[in-house]
Amino acid sequence: QVQLVESGGGLVQAGDSLRLSCAVSGLTFSNYAMGWFRRAPGKEREFVAAIRRFGDITSYADSLKGRFTISRDNAKLTLALQMNSLKPEDTAVYYCAASSYLKLTSARDSDYWGQGTQVTVSS
């Protein structure tokens, strides 16, 4: 049974940092590209960041470059998202996703999803 379990969300103030984690089990982690998506209230789910199977190539939503950093540890089967200088508009449920495609660029490329973790940024 494949499981992706996010953690690390919470309520923070604008300008703060948070680090999200995703613990993965039930699949060969290094065979999957991984990514983060988010869904803000009343909005569609959107791409945040992705990382290739061995962590050598990363990609980000243009609006988030420089503030967010995605990383993975294939030995520990974990994915992380470091979020700095958080803004109220970053408020959303953040989802971890796994894709058997070489590149993960959209939600439709994802094979597995976590349940999400809430991030709320107050002004």
Backbone as a chain_set.jsonl record, in Angstrom:
{"seq": "QVQLVESGGGLVQAGDSLRLSCAVSGLTFSNYAMGWFRRAPGKEREFVAAIRRFGDITSYADSLKGRFTISRDNAKLTLALQMNSLKPEDTAVYYCAASSYLKLTSARDSDYWGQGTQVTVSS", "coords": {"N": [[0.844, -1.192, 0.0], [0.663, 2.084, -0.985], [1.782, 4.996, 0.583], [1.728, 8.434, 1.234], [2.647, 10.81, 3.391], [2.151, 13.881, 4.627], [3.615, 16.451, 6.651], [4.23, 19.126, 9.021], [2.918, 21.472, 8.484], [1.142, 24.499, 9.492], [0.19, 27.373, 11.5], [1.456, 30.473, 10.809], [3.214, 33.648, 10.865], [3.363, 36.33, 8.481], [6.37, 36.474, 6.67], [7.672, 34.553, 8.136], [9.148, 31.224, 8.309], [8.629, 27.868, 7.122], [8.939, 24.336, 7.182], [8.011, 21.761, 5.253], [7.359, 18.264, 5.278], [7.355, 15.063, 3.669], [6.623, 11.827, 4.102], [7.278, 8.783, 2.62], [6.041, 5.615, 1.666], [5.771, 2.189, 0.569], [6.41, 2.212, -2.121], [9.015, 2.219, -4.631], [11.034, 4.565, -3.911], [13.079, 6.027, -5.224], [12.447, 5.657, -7.849], [10.615, 7.455, -8.612], [9.628, 10.658, -9.661], [9.11, 13.533, -7.656], [6.852, 15.844, -6.113], [5.421, 19.004, -5.051], [2.241, 20.372, -4.562], [-0.357, 22.821, -4.289], [-3.452, 23.954, -2.858], [-5.327, 26.686, -2.65], [-7.906, 28.365, -0.756], [-10.918, 28.36, -2.535], [-9.646, 28.226, -4.971], [-8.015, 26.672, -7.824], [-6.08, 23.656, -7.735], [-2.561, 24.043, -7.701], [0.675, 23.886, -9.198], [3.653, 23.685, -7.306], [6.413, 22.905, -6.798], [8.934, 20.642, -8.063], [10.941, 17.659, -8.171], [13.465, 15.713, -9.614], [14.149, 12.163, -9.937], [16.642, 11.53, -8.701], [17.258, 13.803, -7.448], [18.684, 15.717, -8.81], [17.708, 17.609, -10.511], [15.579, 20.316, -10.276], [12.427, 22.046, -10.223], [10.343, 24.96, -10.258], [7.357, 26.8, -9.523], [7.027, 29.856, -11.191], [6.43, 32.107, -9.648], [7.296, 31.456, -7.159], [9.956, 31.012, -7.061], [13.09, 31.302, -5.488], [12.094, 31.669, -2.94], [11.07, 29.246, -2.074], [12.282, 25.93, -1.543], [12.828, 22.766, -2.789], [13.565, 19.438, -1.784], [14.988, 16.126, -1.519], [15.413, 12.97, 0.136], [16.646, 10.115, -0.688], [17.486, 7.922, 0.721], [16.18, 8.074, 3.134], [13.619, 8.133, 2.307], [12.087, 10.459, 2.003], [10.556, 13.592, 1.276], [10.965, 17.093, 1.036], [9.961, 20.5, 1.651], [11.151, 23.559, 1.855], [10.064, 26.58, 2.993], [10.364, 29.941, 2.786], [10.148, 33.379, 3.904], [7.332, 33.691, 4.025], [4.087, 34.469, 2.741], [0.797, 35.9, 3.078], [-0.68, 35.041, 0.863], [0.328, 32.556, 0.387], [-1.105, 30.84, 1.832], [-2.673, 27.773, 2.028], [-3.677, 24.36, 1.326], [-1.185, 22.023, 1.284], [0.112, 19.598, -0.842], [1.768, 16.525, -1.261], [3.169, 14.727, -3.967], [3.658, 11.891, -6.097], [5.248, 10.748, -9.031], [5.464, 8.589, -11.806], [6.474, 9.461, -14.139], [9.268, 10.905, -15.854], [9.55, 13.621, -15.532], [7.801, 15.83, -13.425], [5.259, 17.897, -13.835], [2.687, 18.669, -13.781], [-0.499, 18.199, -12.155], [-1.902, 16.089, -13.313], [0.01, 14.313, -14.051], [0.631, 12.896, -11.866], [0.847, 9.979, -9.864], [0.362, 9.206, -7.274], [-0.903, 10.584, -4.213], [-0.604, 12.597, -1.26], [-2.43, 13.281, 1.798], [-2.486, 15.906, 2.4], [-1.41, 18.975, 3.986], [-2.152, 21.671, 6.084], [-1.293, 25.014, 5.559], [-1.165, 28.113, 6.975], [-0.893, 31.517, 6.663], [-0.639, 34.384, 8.407], [-1.291, 37.9, 8.248]], "CA": [[0.0, 0.0, 0.0], [1.444, 3.309, -1.094], [1.369, 6.077, 1.478], [2.466, 9.687, 1.261], [2.137, 11.471, 4.578], [2.73, 15.198, 4.808], [3.628, 17.025, 7.993], [4.982, 20.369, 9.119], [2.099, 22.657, 8.277], [0.738, 25.199, 10.703], [-0.153, 28.792, 11.429], [2.635, 31.318, 10.983], [3.038, 35.036, 10.469], [4.045, 36.732, 7.254], [7.807, 36.597, 6.849], [8.194, 33.364, 8.805], [9.512, 30.072, 7.489], [8.119, 26.56, 7.486], [9.505, 23.228, 6.417], [7.084, 20.637, 5.1], [7.957, 16.967, 4.988], [6.463, 14.028, 3.143], [7.186, 10.498, 4.304], [6.749, 7.913, 1.578], [6.227, 4.177, 1.85], [5.0, 1.346, -0.342], [6.89, 2.282, -3.496], [10.459, 2.404, -4.748], [11.056, 6.027, -3.899], [14.004, 6.592, -6.209], [11.882, 5.474, -9.185], [9.549, 8.436, -8.8], [9.759, 12.1, -9.496], [8.26, 13.973, -6.56], [6.503, 17.254, -6.217], [4.482, 19.653, -4.132], [1.174, 21.174, -5.126], [-1.142, 23.451, -3.24], [-4.777, 24.43, -3.215], [-5.789, 27.773, -1.788], [-9.368, 28.417, -0.674], [-11.602, 28.902, -3.692], [-8.801, 28.21, -6.166], [-7.624, 25.382, -8.348], [-4.781, 23.156, -7.287], [-1.493, 24.565, -8.54], [2.025, 23.337, -9.059], [4.575, 24.455, -6.466], [7.8, 22.536, -7.089], [9.155, 19.235, -8.352], [12.333, 17.227, -8.132], [13.656, 14.474, -10.358], [14.317, 10.968, -9.118], [17.866, 11.533, -7.914], [17.415, 15.111, -6.836], [19.633, 16.535, -9.538], [17.017, 18.668, -11.241], [14.385, 20.813, -9.601], [11.685, 23.075, -10.942], [9.477, 25.72, -9.363], [6.448, 27.791, -10.082], [7.795, 31.095, -11.359], [6.148, 33.072, -8.578], [7.837, 30.979, -5.892], [11.414, 30.873, -7.149], [13.846, 32.118, -4.56], [11.556, 31.565, -1.585], [10.816, 27.842, -1.75], [13.304, 24.983, -1.971], [12.422, 21.367, -2.677], [14.686, 18.504, -1.65], [14.578, 14.761, -1.218], [16.423, 12.081, 0.698], [16.243, 8.797, -1.171], [17.79, 6.926, 1.747], [15.159, 8.17, 4.194], [12.305, 8.101, 1.655], [11.367, 11.667, 2.384], [10.551, 14.786, 0.439], [10.825, 18.272, 1.88], [9.757, 21.795, 1.022], [11.512, 24.674, 2.728], [9.35, 27.768, 2.556], [10.858, 31.121, 3.48], [9.481, 34.654, 3.615], [5.962, 33.323, 3.692], [3.134, 35.552, 2.529], [-0.592, 35.435, 3.263], [-1.143, 34.347, -0.341], [0.823, 31.187, 0.407], [-2.06, 30.046, 2.59], [-3.227, 26.709, 1.189], [-3.353, 22.991, 1.69], [-0.045, 21.591, 0.484], [0.059, 18.161, -1.127], [2.912, 15.814, -1.793], [2.756, 13.855, -5.061], [4.679, 11.039, -6.707], [4.966, 10.502, -10.441], [6.349, 7.651, -12.507], [7.064, 10.16, -15.271], [10.6, 11.456, -15.605], [9.328, 14.988, -15.062], [6.497, 16.089, -12.827], [4.989, 19.308, -14.086], [1.278, 18.971, -13.552], [-1.19, 17.244, -11.285], [-2.358, 14.92, -14.063], [1.147, 13.397, -14.186], [0.892, 12.284, -10.559], [0.246, 8.674, -9.629], [-0.035, 9.081, -5.871], [-1.039, 11.85, -3.493], [-0.805, 12.586, 0.173], [-3.719, 13.826, 2.237], [-2.341, 17.347, 2.497], [-1.151, 19.63, 5.266], [-2.612, 23.057, 5.99], [-0.387, 26.109, 5.877], [-1.901, 29.367, 7.077], [0.021, 32.621, 6.908], [-1.39, 35.566, 8.812], [-0.611, 39.159, 7.891]], "C": [[0.879, 1.242, 0.0], [0.887, 4.367, -0.136], [2.305, 7.255, 1.34], [1.849, 10.486, 2.402], [2.877, 12.778, 4.791], [2.676, 15.611, 6.279], [4.36, 18.352, 7.942], [4.176, 21.625, 8.879], [1.746, 23.323, 9.592], [0.369, 26.628, 10.416], [1.091, 29.61, 11.737], [2.289, 32.737, 10.573], [3.789, 35.308, 9.173], [5.529, 36.978, 7.551], [8.463, 35.402, 7.524], [8.566, 32.287, 7.789], [8.819, 28.819, 8.019], [8.813, 25.53, 6.625], [8.491, 22.097, 6.42], [7.865, 19.371, 4.791], [6.896, 16.018, 4.45], [7.183, 12.698, 3.302], [6.489, 9.526, 3.359], [7.035, 6.448, 1.912], [5.405, 3.436, 0.8], [5.386, 1.449, -1.8], [8.401, 2.455, -3.481], [10.702, 3.882, -4.981], [11.915, 6.606, -5.011], [13.536, 6.375, -7.648], [10.861, 6.54, -9.541], [10.072, 9.862, -8.714], [8.764, 12.513, -8.416], [7.953, 15.455, -6.691], [5.574, 17.711, -5.113], [3.487, 20.471, -4.957], [0.445, 21.836, -3.967], [-2.5, 23.882, -3.78], [-5.197, 25.467, -2.187], [-7.314, 27.785, -1.774], [-9.978, 29.051, -1.924], [-10.813, 28.876, -4.987], [-8.506, 26.785, -6.604], [-6.292, 24.95, -7.729], [-3.701, 23.638, -8.244], [-0.154, 23.916, -8.198], [2.876, 24.266, -8.2], [6.022, 24.166, -6.872], [7.875, 21.042, -7.366], [10.628, 18.932, -8.354], [12.442, 15.877, -8.815], [14.081, 13.346, -9.407], [15.549, 11.002, -8.219], [18.203, 12.912, -7.364], [18.311, 16.068, -7.585], [18.995, 17.698, -10.268], [15.746, 19.033, -10.485], [13.697, 21.852, -10.485], [10.69, 23.711, -9.98], [8.471, 26.534, -10.164], [7.193, 29.12, -10.107], [7.625, 32.043, -10.177], [6.792, 32.685, -7.248], [9.354, 30.836, -5.908], [12.1, 31.833, -6.196], [13.339, 32.065, -3.136], [11.372, 30.123, -1.139], [11.952, 26.976, -2.293], [12.809, 23.562, -1.731], [13.662, 20.499, -2.58], [14.137, 17.122, -1.345], [15.739, 13.99, -0.642], [15.997, 10.667, 0.324], [16.557, 7.683, -0.177], [16.716, 6.9, 2.831], [13.743, 8.174, 3.636], [11.454, 9.311, 2.029], [11.561, 12.768, 1.354], [10.341, 15.977, 1.355], [10.564, 19.502, 1.023], [10.061, 22.863, 2.064], [10.87, 25.935, 2.179], [9.796, 28.949, 3.421], [10.06, 32.356, 3.072], [8.031, 34.433, 3.218], [5.055, 34.545, 3.641], [1.716, 35.028, 2.766], [-1.122, 34.674, 2.051], [-0.578, 32.94, -0.481], [-0.098, 30.263, 1.207], [-2.756, 29.047, 1.672], [-3.037, 25.374, 1.881], [-2.26, 22.531, 0.728], [-0.04, 20.067, 0.386], [1.38, 17.678, -1.697], [2.416, 14.865, -2.884], [3.941, 13.082, -5.605], [4.27, 10.716, -8.134], [5.975, 9.522, -11.028], [6.928, 8.263, -13.777], [8.452, 10.682, -14.881], [10.485, 12.862, -15.006], [7.923, 15.1, -14.491], [6.223, 17.569, -12.981], [3.532, 19.673, -13.882], [0.643, 17.864, -12.732], [-1.587, 15.972, -12.03], [-1.236, 13.899, -14.28], [1.393, 12.597, -12.913], [0.137, 10.971, -10.398], [-0.306, 8.54, -8.215], [-0.019, 10.446, -5.199], [-1.089, 11.597, -1.993], [-2.136, 13.245, 0.515], [-3.68, 15.34, 2.397], [-2.067, 17.833, 3.907], [-1.464, 21.116, 5.104], [-1.498, 24.025, 6.397], [-1.208, 27.391, 5.868], [-0.925, 30.462, 7.47], [-0.815, 33.859, 7.218], [-0.588, 36.825, 8.51], [-0.302, 39.989, 9.128]], "O": [[1.727, 1.422, 0.874], [-0.322, 4.591, -0.065], [3.526, 7.097, 1.331], [0.659, 10.8, 2.374], [4.07, 12.791, 5.095], [1.808, 15.176, 7.036], [5.025, 18.672, 6.956], [4.688, 22.732, 9.049], [2.013, 22.787, 10.668], [0.248, 27.047, 9.265], [1.703, 29.456, 12.794], [1.225, 33.001, 10.012], [4.731, 34.598, 8.823], [5.885, 37.605, 8.549], [9.685, 35.26, 7.483], [8.332, 32.423, 6.588], [8.472, 28.726, 9.197], [9.22, 25.804, 5.496], [8.16, 21.547, 7.47], [8.9, 19.408, 4.126], [5.707, 16.153, 4.737], [8.234, 12.477, 2.7], [5.261, 9.462, 3.31], [8.12, 6.096, 2.376], [4.468, 3.986, 0.221], [4.744, 0.827, -2.646], [8.992, 2.793, -2.455], [10.59, 4.381, -6.1], [11.52, 7.57, -5.667], [14.176, 6.867, -8.578], [10.305, 6.534, -10.639], [10.845, 10.216, -7.823], [7.7, 11.909, -8.282], [8.706, 16.212, -7.304], [5.024, 16.913, -4.354], [3.852, 21.158, -5.911], [0.613, 21.452, -2.81], [-2.673, 24.136, -4.972], [-5.395, 25.159, -1.012], [-7.943, 27.264, -2.695], [-9.593, 30.152, -2.319], [-11.249, 29.436, -5.993], [-8.719, 25.827, -5.861], [-5.499, 25.772, -7.269], [-3.901, 23.644, -9.458], [0.092, 23.471, -7.077], [2.822, 25.486, -8.35], [6.762, 25.076, -7.244], [7.001, 20.275, -6.962], [11.463, 19.822, -8.515], [11.603, 15.0, -8.612], [14.335, 13.574, -8.225], [15.49, 10.539, -7.08], [19.309, 13.144, -6.875], [18.667, 17.123, -7.06], [19.672, 18.669, -10.606], [14.952, 18.171, -10.109], [14.311, 22.449, -11.37], [10.25, 23.085, -9.015], [8.706, 26.901, -11.315], [7.902, 29.464, -9.162], [8.577, 32.702, -9.76], [6.831, 33.49, -6.318], [9.965, 30.565, -4.874], [11.748, 33.009, -6.104], [14.081, 32.386, -2.208], [11.506, 29.815, 0.046], [12.508, 27.25, -3.357], [12.422, 23.202, -0.619], [14.683, 20.781, -3.207], [12.977, 16.966, -0.963], [16.902, 14.308, -0.892], [15.099, 10.093, 0.942], [15.952, 6.612, -0.234], [16.386, 5.845, 3.373], [12.774, 8.213, 4.395], [10.266, 9.193, 2.329], [12.581, 12.851, 0.671], [9.615, 15.88, 2.344], [10.897, 19.542, -0.161], [9.318, 23.041, 3.029], [11.106, 26.313, 1.031], [9.619, 28.943, 4.639], [9.39, 32.373, 2.039], [7.571, 34.934, 2.192], [5.228, 35.511, 4.385], [1.477, 33.825, 2.66], [-1.928, 33.756, 2.202], [-0.975, 32.205, -1.386], [0.111, 29.051, 1.248], [-3.354, 29.427, 0.665], [-2.333, 25.268, 2.886], [-2.403, 22.641, -0.49], [-0.169, 19.355, 1.382], [2.013, 18.349, -2.512], [1.353, 14.262, -2.738], [5.078, 13.554, -5.578], [3.103, 10.445, -8.415], [7.176, 9.615, -10.778], [7.779, 7.654, -14.425], [8.745, 10.87, -13.7], [11.229, 13.23, -14.097], [6.976, 14.524, -15.026], [6.867, 18.4, -12.341], [3.183, 20.852, -13.817], [1.166, 16.754, -12.628], [-1.606, 14.891, -11.44], [-1.5, 12.754, -14.649], [2.26, 11.723, -12.881], [-1.039, 10.861, -10.744], [-1.302, 7.856, -7.984], [0.757, 11.332, -5.555], [-1.542, 10.553, -1.524], [-2.865, 13.704, -0.364], [-4.724, 15.981, 2.517], [-2.439, 17.191, 4.889], [-1.086, 21.737, 4.111], [-0.858, 23.867, 7.437], [-1.863, 27.715, 4.878], [-0.222, 30.356, 8.475], [-1.599, 34.317, 6.386], [0.643, 36.809, 8.519], [0.267, 41.075, 9.016]]}, "num_chains": 1, "name": "protein.A"}
